[in-house]
């Protein structure tokens, strides 16, 4: 897996609006590209600026090319970025991901397993009640 890291800065007064714009432009483009595994959007507010770092996770450089084109080390900008950003860094950085947090994955798996267990238990309970009353457990 590969992490693609982009950095941008907006005036502090435009930070919130830029987050909304990101959701409609860059983040939407990332998420619709085959091979994108997810995005972290980081923000820190400094005196009069909002500093952003986007870390996107990708299956391969081929997947990154689908998003950024053949010169995938170049930053990708959108038409209204000029209304928000105070500078345009020309390049992004790519890193091989060697270790990822497993906590979120384990929690998600446990939640899914609990939901499945609860669903099975509810179905079983409906079935037992229905059979006691001589009815089918299937909904009509």
Coordinates of C-alpha atoms in Angstrom, one line a residue:
X1 CA 0.0 0.0 0.0
X2 CA 1.1 3.5 -0.8
X3 CA 0.4 6.7 1.1
X4 CA 0.1 9.9 -1.0
X5 CA 0.6 13.0 1.1
X6 CA -0.5 16.5 0.0
X7 CA -0.2 19.7 2.0
X8 CA -2.1 23.0 1.6
X9 CA -2.7 26.2 3.5
X10 CA -5.8 28.5 3.6
X11 CA -6.5 31.8 5.4
X12 CA -8.0 30.9 8.8
X13 CA -11.2 32.5 7.9
X14 CA -11.7 30.1 4.9
X15 CA -10.8 26.9 6.7
X16 CA -14.3 25.6 7.3
X17 CA -15.4 26.5 3.8
X18 CA -12.4 24.7 2.4
X19 CA -13.3 21.5 4.2
X20 CA -16.7 21.6 2.5
X21 CA -15.1 22.3 -0.8
X22 CA -12.7 19.4 -0.4
X23 CA -15.6 17.0 0.2
X24 CA -17.2 18.0 -3.1
X25 CA -14.0 18.1 -5.1
X26 CA -10.8 16.2 -4.1
X27 CA -12.2 13.8 -1.6
X28 CA -15.0 12.8 -4.0
X29 CA -12.4 12.3 -6.7
X30 CA -10.2 10.2 -4.4
X31 CA -13.1 8.0 -3.3
X32 CA -14.4 7.4 -6.9
X33 CA -11.0 6.2 -8.1
X34 CA -10.5 2.4 -8.1
X35 CA -7.6 1.5 -5.8
X36 CA -8.1 4.3 -3.3
X37 CA -8.3 2.7 0.2
X38 CA -9.2 5.7 2.2
X39 CA -8.3 9.3 3.1
X40 CA -7.3 11.1 6.2
X41 CA -7.9 14.8 6.2
X42 CA -5.9 16.6 8.9
X43 CA -6.2 20.2 9.9
X44 CA -4.6 22.5 12.4
X45 CA -5.5 26.1 12.9
X46 CA -2.6 28.4 13.4
X47 CA -2.8 32.2 14.1
X48 CA -4.4 33.3 10.9
X49 CA -4.1 30.2 8.8
X50 CA -5.5 26.7 8.5
X51 CA -3.0 24.0 7.6
X52 CA -4.2 20.9 5.8
X53 CA -2.6 17.5 5.2
X54 CA -4.4 14.9 3.1
X55 CA -3.1 11.4 3.4
X56 CA -4.7 9.0 0.8
X57 CA -4.0 5.3 0.8
X58 CA -3.6 3.4 -2.5
X59 CA -3.3 -0.1 -3.7
X60 CA -0.5 0.7 -6.2
X61 CA 1.1 3.4 -8.2
X62 CA -1.1 2.3 -11.1
X63 CA -4.1 3.2 -8.9
X64 CA -2.5 6.6 -8.1
X65 CA -2.0 7.2 -11.9
X66 CA -5.8 6.6 -12.4
X67 CA -6.3 9.6 -10.0
X68 CA -3.4 11.9 -10.8
X69 CA -2.3 11.0 -14.3
X70 CA 1.1 9.7 -15.5
X71 CA 3.0 12.5 -13.7
X72 CA 1.6 11.2 -10.3
X73 CA 4.2 13.1 -8.2
X74 CA 2.5 16.4 -9.2
X75 CA -0.2 17.8 -7.0
X76 CA -3.8 17.7 -8.3
X77 CA -5.7 21.0 -8.0
X78 CA -9.3 21.8 -8.7
X79 CA -10.8 25.0 -10.3
X80 CA -11.9 26.7 -7.1
X81 CA -8.7 25.9 -5.1
X82 CA -7.5 29.4 -6.1
X83 CA -10.3 30.8 -4.0
X84 CA -9.0 29.2 -0.9
X85 CA -5.3 28.2 -1.0
X86 CA -2.6 30.8 -0.3
X87 CA 0.1 28.8 -2.2
X88 CA 0.2 25.8 -4.6
X89 CA 2.8 23.3 -3.8
X90 CA 3.7 21.6 -7.0
X91 CA 4.4 18.1 -5.7
X92 CA 3.1 15.5 -3.3
X93 CA 5.0 12.8 -1.4
X94 CA 4.6 9.1 -1.7
X95 CA 5.5 6.6 1.0
X96 CA 5.3 2.8 1.2
X97 CA 3.0 1.9 4.1
X98 CA 4.8 -0.6 6.3
X99 CA 2.5 -0.7 9.3
X100 CA -1.1 0.3 9.8
X101 CA -3.2 0.6 12.9
X102 CA -5.2 -2.6 13.4
X103 CA -7.5 -1.2 16.2
X104 CA -10.1 0.2 13.8
X105 CA -10.1 -3.0 11.7
X106 CA -10.6 -5.2 14.8
X107 CA -13.4 -3.0 16.2
X108 CA -15.2 -3.0 12.8
X109 CA -14.9 -6.8 12.6
X110 CA -16.2 -7.2 16.2
X111 CA -19.2 -4.8 15.5
X112 CA -20.0 -6.7 12.3
X113 CA -19.9 -10.1 14.2
X114 CA -22.1 -8.7 17.0
X115 CA -24.6 -7.4 14.4
X116 CA -24.7 -10.8 12.7
X117 CA -25.1 -12.6 16.1
X118 CA -27.9 -10.3 17.1
X119 CA -29.6 -10.7 13.7
X120 CA -29.4 -14.5 14.0
X121 CA -30.7 -14.5 17.5
X122 CA -33.6 -12.3 16.5
X123 CA -34.5 -14.6 13.6
X124 CA -34.3 -17.6 15.8
X125 CA -36.4 -16.0 18.5
X126 CA -39.1 -15.0 15.9
X127 CA -39.0 -18.6 14.5
X128 CA -39.5 -20.1 18.0
X129 CA -42.4 -17.8 18.8
X130 CA -44.1 -18.3 15.4
X131 CA -43.8 -22.1 15.7
X132 CA -45.4 -22.1 19.1
X133 CA -48.4 -20.3 17.6
X134 CA -48.6 -22.5 14.5
X135 CA -47.5 -19.7 12.2
X136 CA -44.7 -19.4 9.7
X137 CA -41.8 -17.1 10.8
X138 CA -41.5 -15.6 7.4
X139 CA -42.9 -12.1 7.0
X140 CA -45.6 -11.5 4.4

